[in-house]
Every structure is written in C-alpha cells, then in structure tokens.
Tab-separated table of C-alpha atoms in Angstrom:
chain	number	residue	atom	x	y	z
A	139	MET	CA	0.095	0.036	-0.021
A	140	ARG	CA	1.291	3.493	-0.927
A	141	TYR	CA	0.832	6.115	1.606
A	142	SER	CA	-0.655	9.422	0.485
A	143	GLY	CA	-3.147	12.124	1.375
A	144	TRP	CA	-5.724	10.535	-0.594
A	145	GLN	CA	-5.164	7.101	1.260
A	146	VAL	CA	-5.600	8.835	4.730
A	147	PHE	CA	-8.986	10.566	3.383
A	148	ARG	CA	-9.891	7.122	1.807
A	149	GLN	CA	-9.339	5.173	5.226
A	150	GLY	CA	-11.120	7.832	7.180
A	151	LEU	CA	-14.356	7.277	5.139
A	152	THR	CA	-14.196	3.456	5.816
A	153	GLY	CA	-13.363	3.578	9.545
A	154	ASN	CA	-9.603	2.863	9.197
A	155	ARG	CA	-10.254	-0.730	8.425
A	156	GLY	CA	-8.349	-0.997	5.246
A	157	TRP	CA	-4.902	-0.364	6.511
A	158	GLN	CA	-2.380	-3.159	6.115
A	159	PRO	CA	0.728	-4.037	8.494
A	160	ALA	CA	3.832	-1.891	7.646
A	161	TRP	CA	5.702	-5.146	7.447
A	162	ARG	CA	5.407	-8.952	7.551
A	163	GLU	CA	6.164	-11.067	10.432
A	164	PRO	CA	8.009	-13.976	8.774
A	165	GLU	CA	9.385	-17.077	10.378
A	166	PRO	CA	13.137	-17.256	10.018
A	167	ARG	CA	14.383	-19.564	7.247
A	168	ARG	CA	17.498	-21.980	7.866
A	169	ASP	CA	19.572	-20.304	5.057
A	170	TYR	CA	19.814	-16.849	3.738
A	171	ASP	CA	22.483	-15.163	1.529
A	172	THR	CA	23.142	-12.136	4.084
A	173	VAL	CA	22.329	-11.680	7.608
A	174	ILE	CA	22.274	-8.406	9.313
A	175	ILE	CA	22.340	-8.577	13.192
A	176	GLY	CA	20.633	-5.674	14.720
A	177	GLY	CA	17.340	-4.258	13.975
A	178	GLY	CA	17.869	-0.572	14.713
A	179	GLY	CA	18.333	2.438	12.264
A	180	HIS	CA	21.732	1.524	10.543
A	181	GLY	CA	20.744	-2.297	10.327
A	182	LEU	CA	17.655	-1.636	8.565
A	183	SER	CA	18.968	0.969	6.328
A	184	THR	CA	21.840	-1.549	5.395
A	185	ALA	CA	19.305	-4.021	4.439
A	186	TYR	CA	17.122	-1.614	2.539
A	187	TYR	CA	20.254	-0.572	0.586
A	188	LEU	CA	21.448	-3.913	-0.119
A	189	ALA	CA	18.124	-4.504	-1.705
A	190	LYS	CA	17.473	-1.342	-3.586
A	191	ASN	CA	20.950	-0.430	-4.585
A	192	HIS	CA	22.548	-3.834	-5.046
A	193	GLY	CA	19.559	-6.235	-5.787
A	194	ILE	CA	20.566	-8.459	-2.834
A	195	THR	CA	17.152	-9.360	-1.168
A	196	ASP	CA	17.757	-12.888	0.276
A	197	VAL	CA	18.486	-10.996	3.675
A	198	ALA	CA	17.250	-11.364	7.248
A	199	VAL	CA	17.333	-8.548	9.792
A	200	LEU	CA	17.736	-10.211	13.251
A	201	GLU	CA	16.433	-8.348	16.175
A	202	ARG	CA	16.412	-9.533	19.659
A	203	GLY	CA	13.515	-7.214	20.692
A	204	LEU	CA	11.416	-5.085	18.656
A	205	ILE	CA	12.213	-3.084	15.655
A	206	GLY	CA	13.327	0.352	16.601
A	207	GLN	CA	13.498	-0.469	20.275
A	208	GLY	CA	17.306	0.179	20.804
A	209	ASN	CA	19.324	3.103	20.141
A	210	VAL	CA	17.332	4.379	17.026
A	211	GLY	CA	14.815	5.392	19.608
A	212	ARG	CA	16.882	6.546	22.324
A	213	ASN	CA	18.380	9.823	20.868
A	214	THR	CA	17.689	13.626	20.668
A	215	THR	CA	16.922	13.093	17.122
A	216	ILE	CA	19.627	15.927	15.609
A	217	VAL	CA	20.430	15.781	12.064
A	218	ARG	CA	23.460	17.814	10.653
A	219	ALA	CA	26.543	17.739	8.741
A	220	ASN	CA	28.790	20.126	10.627
A	221	TYR	CA	31.827	18.364	10.671
A	222	PHE	CA	35.603	19.644	10.268
A	223	LEU	CA	37.858	16.761	9.364
A	224	PRO	CA	38.225	14.858	6.079
A	225	GLY	CA	36.526	11.295	6.439
A	226	ASN	CA	33.694	12.665	8.716
A	227	GLN	CA	33.066	15.543	6.388
A	228	GLU	CA	32.327	13.920	3.168
A	229	PHE	CA	30.489	10.894	5.075
A	230	TYR	CA	27.942	13.308	6.964
A	231	SER	CA	27.505	15.536	3.891
A	232	HIS	CA	26.544	12.371	1.905
A	233	SER	CA	24.254	11.488	4.720
A	234	LEU	CA	22.418	15.058	4.969
A	235	LYS	CA	21.925	14.657	1.176
A	236	LEU	CA	20.042	11.256	1.696
A	237	TRP	CA	18.072	12.755	4.749
A	238	GLU	CA	16.764	15.335	2.115
A	239	GLY	CA	15.105	13.018	-0.130
A	240	LEU	CA	14.225	10.197	2.530
A	241	GLU	CA	10.758	10.824	2.763
A	242	ALA	CA	10.095	10.595	-0.902
A	243	GLU	CA	12.524	7.691	-1.279
A	244	LEU	CA	10.755	5.761	1.666
A	245	ASN	CA	7.049	6.852	0.822
A	246	TYR	CA	6.891	7.651	4.700
A	247	ASN	CA	6.980	10.671	6.720
A	248	VAL	CA	9.964	10.930	8.935
A	249	MET	CA	9.057	14.517	9.962
A	250	HIS	CA	12.521	15.533	8.843
A	251	SER	CA	12.650	19.427	9.808
A	252	GLN	CA	15.404	21.460	8.505
A	253	ARG	CA	15.113	24.143	11.170
A	254	GLY	CA	18.564	25.047	11.220
A	255	LEU	CA	21.308	24.277	13.991
A	256	ILE	CA	23.235	27.257	15.854
A	257	ASN	CA	26.346	26.095	17.869
A	258	LEU	CA	27.167	28.808	20.193
A	259	PHE	CA	30.856	30.049	21.032
A	260	HIS	CA	31.966	31.913	23.873
A	261	SER	CA	35.347	33.143	23.524
A	262	ASP	CA	37.733	34.377	20.689
A	263	GLY	CA	39.266	30.948	20.674
A	264	GLN	CA	35.977	29.229	20.073
A	265	ARG	CA	35.099	31.956	17.428
A	266	ASP	CA	38.061	31.075	15.520
A	267	ALA	CA	37.578	27.348	15.626
A	268	PHE	CA	33.949	27.700	14.544
A	269	ALA	CA	35.207	29.904	11.859
A	270	ARG	CA	37.551	27.444	10.656
A	271	ARG	CA	34.827	24.817	10.666
A	272	GLY	CA	32.376	26.895	8.637
A	273	ASN	CA	35.064	27.317	6.098
A	274	ALA	CA	35.601	23.685	5.930
A	275	MET	CA	31.992	23.073	5.627
A	276	HIS	CA	31.823	25.335	2.717
A	277	PHE	CA	34.782	23.557	1.005
A	278	GLN	CA	32.824	20.369	1.440
A	279	GLY	CA	29.498	22.125	-0.308
A	280	ASP	CA	27.682	22.494	3.022
A	281	ASP	CA	26.181	25.544	4.367
A	282	ALA	CA	27.487	27.581	7.405
A	283	ILE	CA	27.062	31.321	8.466
A	284	LEU	CA	29.098	32.814	11.165
A	285	LEU	CA	26.864	34.962	13.228
A	286	ASP	CA	28.012	37.697	15.574
A	287	ARG	CA	26.284	38.172	19.194
A	288	GLU	CA	23.529	40.330	17.568
A	289	GLY	CA	22.984	37.843	14.806
A	290	VAL	CA	22.560	35.154	17.480
A	291	ARG	CA	20.199	37.419	19.372
A	292	ARG	CA	17.912	37.882	16.257
A	293	HIS	CA	17.603	34.163	15.877
A	294	LEU	CA	17.506	33.227	19.496
A	295	PRO	CA	16.404	36.208	21.670
A	296	TYR	CA	15.380	33.998	24.651
A	297	LEU	CA	18.854	33.115	25.838
A	298	ASP	CA	20.640	34.842	28.794
A	299	PHE	CA	23.088	37.230	26.915
A	300	GLU	CA	23.850	39.219	30.244
A	301	GLN	CA	25.579	36.554	31.894
A	302	THR	CA	29.359	37.144	32.639
A	303	ARG	CA	30.783	33.465	33.391
A	304	PHE	CA	29.699	32.072	29.903
A	305	PRO	CA	29.300	35.343	27.567
A	306	ILE	CA	27.764	34.645	24.333
A	307	TYR	CA	30.141	35.853	21.603
A	308	GLY	CA	28.416	34.442	18.585
A	309	GLY	CA	27.572	31.161	16.712
A	310	LEU	CA	27.838	29.202	13.782
A	311	LEU	CA	24.324	28.452	12.009
A	312	HIS	CA	23.807	25.561	9.806
A	313	PRO	CA	20.686	26.074	8.059
A	314	ARG	CA	20.221	22.738	6.719
A	315	GLY	CA	20.539	20.946	9.932
A	316	GLY	CA	17.631	19.904	12.194
A	317	THR	CA	15.802	16.980	13.428
A	318	ALA	CA	13.707	13.981	12.488
A	319	ARG	CA	11.449	11.644	14.230
A	320	HIS	CA	13.510	8.705	15.573
A	321	ASP	CA	10.917	6.199	15.483
A	322	ALA	CA	9.662	7.094	12.306
A	323	VAL	CA	13.034	6.484	10.680
A	324	ALA	CA	13.141	3.284	11.786
A	325	TRP	CA	9.700	2.435	10.489
A	326	GLY	CA	10.270	3.841	7.544
A	327	TYR	CA	13.272	1.802	6.723
A	328	ALA	CA	11.801	-1.225	7.906
A	329	ARG	CA	8.703	-0.924	5.922
A	330	GLY	CA	10.968	0.050	2.746
A	331	ALA	CA	13.286	-3.188	3.365
A	332	ASP	CA	10.061	-5.380	3.689
A	333	ARG	CA	8.781	-4.337	0.411
A	334	GLN	CA	11.886	-4.944	-1.155
A	335	GLY	CA	11.755	-8.803	-0.015
A	336	VAL	CA	14.010	-8.603	3.156
A	337	ASP	CA	12.789	-10.575	6.129
A	338	LEU	CA	12.506	-8.766	9.441
A	339	ILE	CA	12.756	-11.232	12.195
A	340	GLN	CA	11.862	-9.735	15.600
A	341	HIS	CA	12.811	-11.399	19.071
A	342	CYS	CA	15.543	-13.434	17.574
A	343	GLU	CA	18.629	-12.784	19.750
A	344	VAL	CA	22.007	-13.834	18.361
A	345	THR	CA	23.715	-15.998	20.669
A	346	GLY	CA	26.781	-17.108	18.534
A	347	ILE	CA	28.696	-16.697	15.161
A	348	ASP	CA	29.654	-19.893	13.120
A	349	ILE	CA	33.035	-19.746	11.638
A	350	ARG	CA	34.899	-22.449	9.615
A	351	ASP	CA	38.262	-21.907	8.290
A	352	GLY	CA	38.544	-18.317	8.963
A	353	ARG	CA	34.972	-17.778	7.096
A	354	VAL	CA	31.675	-17.000	8.538
A	355	THR	CA	29.088	-19.667	7.776
A	356	GLY	CA	26.008	-18.386	9.807
A	357	VAL	CA	24.788	-17.575	13.140
A	358	GLN	CA	23.167	-19.108	16.264
A	359	THR	CA	20.127	-17.622	17.635
A	360	THR	CA	17.458	-18.317	20.253
A	361	ARG	CA	15.051	-19.307	17.192
A	362	GLY	CA	17.562	-21.772	15.796
A	363	PRO	CA	20.761	-21.896	13.664
A	364	ILE	CA	20.655	-19.712	10.347
A	365	ARG	CA	23.359	-20.136	7.645
A	366	ALA	CA	24.505	-17.301	5.734
A	367	ARG	CA	27.293	-16.525	3.161
A	368	ARG	CA	27.455	-12.841	4.597
A	369	VAL	CA	27.062	-11.368	8.093
A	370	GLY	CA	26.836	-7.715	9.317
A	371	ILE	CA	27.482	-6.905	12.672
A	372	VAL	CA	25.199	-3.497	13.161
A	373	VAL	CA	24.637	-3.422	16.821
A	374	ALA	CA	25.679	-0.087	17.901
A	375	GLY	CA	26.570	-0.356	22.022
A	376	ARG	CA	26.394	-3.996	21.819
A	377	SER	CA	29.159	-4.360	19.189
A	378	GLY	CA	31.649	-5.450	21.517
A	379	GLN	CA	29.801	-8.255	22.955
A	380	VAL	CA	28.561	-9.683	19.614
A	381	ALA	CA	31.946	-9.417	17.973
A	382	ALA	CA	33.451	-11.272	20.801
A	383	MET	CA	31.297	-14.115	19.556
A	384	ALA	CA	33.417	-14.246	16.579
A	385	GLY	CA	36.685	-14.016	18.775
A	386	MET	CA	37.408	-10.260	18.280
A	387	ARG	CA	38.016	-7.501	20.800
A	388	LEU	CA	36.800	-4.163	19.380
A	389	PRO	CA	38.680	-0.870	20.129
A	390	ILE	CA	35.406	0.182	21.530
A	391	GLU	CA	33.770	1.023	24.934
A	392	SER	CA	30.063	1.385	25.680
A	393	HIS	CA	28.824	4.363	27.463
A	394	ILE	CA	25.546	5.812	28.704
A	395	LEU	CA	24.323	9.119	27.053
A	396	GLN	CA	20.950	10.311	28.667
A	397	ALA	CA	18.403	12.453	27.033
A	398	PHE	CA	15.507	14.363	28.474
A	399	VAL	CA	12.077	15.718	27.382
A	400	THR	CA	9.728	18.196	28.974
A	401	GLU	CA	5.951	18.626	29.066
A	402	GLY	CA	4.496	20.288	25.927
A	403	LEU	CA	4.976	23.864	25.779
A	404	LYS	CA	3.917	26.469	22.985
A	405	PRO	CA	6.344	26.619	20.006
A	406	LEU	CA	9.358	28.680	21.387
A	407	ILE	CA	12.534	26.913	20.255
A	408	HIS	CA	12.751	27.073	16.483
A	409	HIS	CA	16.077	25.769	16.015
A	410	VAL	CA	18.637	23.289	17.696
A	411	VAL	CA	21.003	25.027	19.916
A	412	SER	CA	24.017	23.808	21.227
A	413	PHE	CA	25.875	25.439	24.175
A	414	GLY	CA	29.657	25.754	23.577
A	415	MET	CA	30.625	25.860	27.339
A	416	GLY	CA	28.581	22.903	28.726
A	417	HIS	CA	27.949	20.334	26.299
A	418	PHE	CA	24.086	21.132	26.185
A	419	TYR	CA	21.863	20.729	23.341
A	420	ILE	CA	17.986	21.350	22.940
A	421	SER	CA	15.587	21.728	20.481
A	422	GLN	CA	11.630	21.346	20.579
A	423	SER	CA	9.697	18.440	19.241
A	424	ASP	CA	6.453	18.751	17.089
A	425	LYS	CA	4.493	17.857	20.191
A	426	GLY	CA	5.833	20.790	22.167
A	427	GLY	CA	8.365	18.886	24.446
A	428	LEU	CA	11.935	20.339	24.736
A	429	VAL	CA	14.195	17.495	23.939
A	430	PHE	CA	17.579	17.759	25.304
A	431	GLY	CA	20.812	16.330	26.489
A	432	GLY	CA	24.514	16.602	27.488
A	433	ASP	CA	27.623	14.462	27.981
A	434	LEU	CA	28.272	10.868	28.582
A	435	ASP	CA	27.933	9.458	32.013
A	436	PHE	CA	31.644	8.721	31.693
A	437	TYR	CA	31.717	5.345	32.994
A	438	ALA	CA	31.418	1.979	30.779
A	439	SER	CA	27.926	0.391	31.077
A	440	TYR	CA	25.271	-1.357	29.184
A	441	ALA	CA	22.502	-0.096	31.288
A	442	ALA	CA	19.947	1.923	29.274
A	443	ARG	CA	19.724	4.450	32.057
A	444	GLY	CA	22.085	7.273	33.350
A	445	ASN	CA	23.082	8.517	36.839
A	446	LEU	CA	21.594	11.502	38.903
A	447	PRO	CA	24.998	13.601	38.920
A	448	MET	CA	24.966	13.858	34.872
A	449	VAL	CA	21.257	14.682	35.288
A	450	GLU	CA	22.342	17.775	37.675
A	451	HIS	CA	25.171	18.636	35.086
A	452	VAL	CA	22.633	18.801	32.089
A	453	MET	CA	20.036	20.696	34.208
A	454	GLU	CA	22.892	23.185	35.197
A	455	ALA	CA	23.969	23.795	31.707
A	456	GLY	CA	20.557	24.428	30.480
A	457	MET	CA	19.738	26.937	33.136
A	458	ALA	CA	23.077	28.806	32.572
A	459	LEU	CA	22.010	29.163	28.754
A	460	MET	CA	18.281	29.859	29.013
A	461	PRO	CA	16.979	30.320	32.661
A	462	MET	CA	13.502	30.353	31.315
A	463	ILE	CA	13.225	26.541	31.142
A	464	GLY	CA	13.580	26.383	34.909
A	465	ARG	CA	9.707	26.320	35.186
A	466	ALA	CA	9.306	23.480	32.578
A	467	ARG	CA	8.557	19.993	34.237
A	468	VAL	CA	10.807	17.235	32.950
A	469	LEU	CA	8.395	14.206	32.142
A	470	ARG	CA	10.846	11.376	31.518
A	471	SER	CA	14.511	10.674	30.610
A	472	TRP	CA	16.168	7.723	28.938
A	473	GLY	CA	19.581	6.363	28.185
A	474	GLY	CA	21.178	5.142	24.953
A	475	ILE	CA	24.282	2.858	24.974
A	476	MET	CA	27.017	4.765	22.789
A	477	ASP	CA	29.768	2.602	20.985
A	478	MET	CA	32.922	4.809	21.915
A	479	THR	CA	35.878	4.465	19.664
A	480	PRO	CA	39.404	5.909	20.779
A	481	ASP	CA	39.146	8.654	18.002
A	482	GLY	CA	35.424	9.370	18.093
A	483	SER	CA	34.804	8.437	14.661
A	484	PRO	CA	32.970	5.348	13.427
A	485	ILE	CA	33.983	1.985	11.670
A	486	ILE	CA	32.461	0.561	8.532
A	487	ASP	CA	34.958	-2.095	7.283
A	488	ARG	CA	35.736	-5.830	6.991
A	489	THR	CA	36.973	-7.920	9.828
A	490	PRO	CA	39.800	-10.678	9.908
A	491	VAL	CA	36.778	-13.131	9.389
A	492	GLU	CA	36.159	-13.397	5.746
A	493	GLY	CA	32.493	-12.478	5.139
A	494	LEU	CA	32.006	-10.893	8.365
A	495	PHE	CA	31.614	-6.952	8.349
A	496	LEU	CA	31.244	-4.167	11.222
A	497	ASP	CA	29.354	-1.293	11.429
A	498	ALA	CA	29.892	0.532	14.848
A	499	GLY	CA	31.613	3.176	16.730
A	500	TRP	CA	28.893	5.876	16.160
A	501	ASN	CA	29.731	7.882	19.429
A	502	TYR	CA	27.565	10.884	19.040
A	503	GLY	CA	26.752	10.612	15.540
A	504	GLY	CA	24.575	7.485	15.202
A	505	PHE	CA	21.211	9.004	14.443
A	506	LYS	CA	22.344	11.629	11.711
A	507	ALA	CA	24.394	8.904	9.972
A	508	VAL	CA	21.598	6.281	9.730
A	509	PRO	CA	21.156	6.922	5.822
A	510	ALA	CA	24.642	6.939	4.813
A	511	SER	CA	25.707	4.229	7.216
A	512	GLY	CA	23.424	1.895	5.487
A	513	TRP	CA	24.398	2.875	2.189
A	514	CYS	CA	28.032	2.375	2.763
A	515	MET	CA	27.491	-0.808	4.810
A	516	ALA	CA	25.488	-2.199	1.755
A	517	HIS	CA	28.204	-1.100	-0.525
A	518	LEU	CA	30.669	-2.990	1.301
A	519	MET	CA	28.867	-5.973	1.850
A	520	ALA	CA	27.706	-6.333	-1.820
A	521	THR	CA	31.104	-5.318	-3.427
A	522	GLY	CA	33.698	-6.028	-0.955
A	523	GLU	CA	35.136	-2.629	-1.243
A	524	SER	CA	34.653	0.594	0.948
A	525	HIS	CA	32.463	3.412	-0.452
A	526	PRO	CA	34.570	6.431	-1.114
A	527	VAL	CA	32.860	8.384	1.474
A	528	ALA	CA	33.576	6.031	4.002
A	529	ARG	CA	36.918	4.685	3.074
A	530	ARG	CA	38.558	6.185	6.216
A	531	PHE	CA	36.350	4.416	8.517
A	532	ARG	CA	38.902	1.579	8.637
A	533	LEU	CA	39.093	-1.004	11.655
A	534	ASP	CA	42.745	-1.156	11.600
A	535	ARG	CA	43.526	2.739	11.885
A	536	PHE	CA	44.013	2.517	15.555
A	537	ARG	CA	46.932	0.435	14.876
A	538	THR	CA	48.315	2.297	11.761
A	539	GLY	CA	47.747	5.550	13.600
A	540	HIS	CA	45.534	7.044	10.970
A	541	VAL	CA	43.039	8.282	13.244
A	542	ILE	CA	39.859	10.723	12.765
A	543	ASP	CA	40.059	12.870	16.088
A	544	GLU	CA	37.141	15.208	15.429
A	545	GLU	CA	37.236	16.693	18.710
A	546	GLY	CA	41.124	16.477	19.185
A	547	THR	CA	40.722	14.974	22.749
A	548	GLY	CA	43.209	11.974	22.186
A	549	SER	CA	42.651	8.273	22.914
A	550	GLN	CA	40.254	8.424	25.826
A	551	HIS	CA	36.912	6.801	24.608
A	552	ASN	CA	34.703	8.857	26.892
A	553	LEU	CA	36.116	12.318	25.960
A	554	HIS	CA	34.764	12.035	22.328
C-alpha cells in the first residue's frame, strides 16, 4: 500500500479498516545469503540499500527485541553535517543529502525538519575554531553562516545574553541542520526493506557466530541456527559483545548518554541550539516538548539509564544558557548505549573473518548517520570494497595511527 493524503482520506471514510501492516512477520528460514545482526536504524538501512542499490534481497535482519526498540529510538533526533575533518566531512555531507530525499524515497513521513542548528561560541578561541569549521563546511559544499552576538540574538532572543561567566560571543548557523522523528526513521526503513523482500525477524537474539576455516558460515539464535554467506554486525552499543562471539576484541567502549524531554509547551525554540561551554543541546519537538541532552555518564555501562550527577550537570548547563526553562517540568529521561571509539569516529569495514562485516563506533553521531551508514555498509557487503565517502573508517586505523580525532581530545573513549 502506498501512503498518501488520498489514502488517509479514503481510510477515514471506511473507518480505518483497510490499513495493512507496515511489514510482514515471517518465520526465520534456515538459510539466507546475508544476515544483518541488529534491527535498529543502521541495520534496517543497510538491508534496505542492499536490496534497492545492489539487488540483494535474500536478507534477514535479526533483532533481539522489537524493531526500533534500541538506540534509534533513544536519542535527541538531531540531523547535521557540520563536521571539520576529512573522512567525517564527506560522509556526513552525503548522509544529509540522503536525509533530504528520504521521505520521498521511503514513501514515509519521517518528520525531517531542517530548522537550522546554531553552535554557540563563548570566547575568541572558540570563534576562531568555528570560523575554521564553517570554512571547511563550505569547501565540502555544505552551508554555514558565522553569526556575531547580535546575529545570534535575532535568531535566539530568549538566551541569557547578560551572563558574565559564559558570555555569548556568537554562533555558527548550519541552516540545513535540524531534526527528524527517530521512531519514524526506523519504521520507514523497516517498511521499505520489507517491500524489497527482506525478512525482518523480531525477538530473535543472536547467541553465537559460526566460523569455519576463517570464514563466517552463519549465526546461532534463540530461534535456531541460520546459515549465511555474509553477516553484518550492526548493533551499536552491543558491538563489543557481539564481536566477541567471533573472537574479536574491538577498540570500543560502551557508555551511557542520557536524554530528557519536558511537558509540551507552545512553540518557542525554532532551531537546534548547542551550548559551547556545557555540552548542552536542545530543540523542541512537534508535540511541544523540549528535547535536550549533554555529556556521557563517563563510565562504561550497558544499562539503558543514567546517573543523577549527570542529570544535575545537564540541568545546570540548560539553566546557565536559558534560565526560562527552569519552570518546565521534565516528564521523562532515558539512556542510549553509545559505542565509543578512541578517536570519536565510526568503523565501517571488513573484519579478519571473511564474510563478516562491522558497522560500529558511532559515538554521538549515530542517528544523523543512519542513511549514509546503511548506504556505505550495503556497498561494502555487496562489493567487498569500501564506499568512497567511508574509506577512512577502517578498523585498523587505531593500529596504523590514521585516526580521525574530530574533537582533538586524544585516545580516551569517553572524551569524544
């Protein structure tokens, strides 16, 4: 069924009894050409582009819970392409271009809103750094506008411009940045993959990876063994655990990143705003809730919840930037399990096991990377060669020293 305004009107006339399930619920077969471990945004987009771009439809996506139940539904929904270093620049630029055509591509409303993103700076040094970043974005072909203090005030008049501890010097505006509805992205890719013939297998946890003579031959699951010629590990914060099933130890630590949402308010914040002195970022959802987050909890964990000291830190940063939100009631918070690499950049590469591929290490950039990650991972699995925009995301770069340290904070995972 194709979605459209006419279809909504037609179904309304018939009591909404004609809607079909968005995807099938097939039983897992014993044999597939390709298995994708992980039914989040990256796994679903990989399956979709394997089918659409490369004609590989004998694919199963194995998800231990429900589609979209993991990190793809546990983030602050920000979409941007304001990266500085080669490697990240071209990849996220490609991802943003895919975002801009995604709703027409999938015939699904992912609520992509290019409302603009403003990174604030609070010192001369930060101004210089963001000017360099803006120039690098222009060279890549993306958009960036350097705003002075009054330029920021015109866009964000509700900020506290009188504070002396973290004075607002200006900001870097990325007009094409914005947000999207995280659940809808997962559902859209799931529906698109299903329509291409991909099997989406929910409640099917992978418990082992079968390897013979250095080559992957399949996986063991809670619903029985499945043979496969190719296997992709696309499980975000669980990457280290799943890779261990194949005898690998990844250069990844898993940390918790908390996010928060308030009660619904009238439209107030019309951009995504990032605080340069507190790692605080905020936007307003279509339902009116303020969605915001901050730093990692800074200790390794697989718990999908955070600790109170970091809650306090995030609230303090928010109040320093815009004291008006102090009267808003926080409705809920949640934690995503972040797969952090030593340089803060991802991995899309083959592994030492033939036929086994890895898509991991997304740090803070996982949601915004969903389209390009799937595009590049599908290209790698189908052709055996890295896509040009993901060529630097090699697994062995930590051994060779060719790191992509976007933040310039060194090799400590939790500082990225």
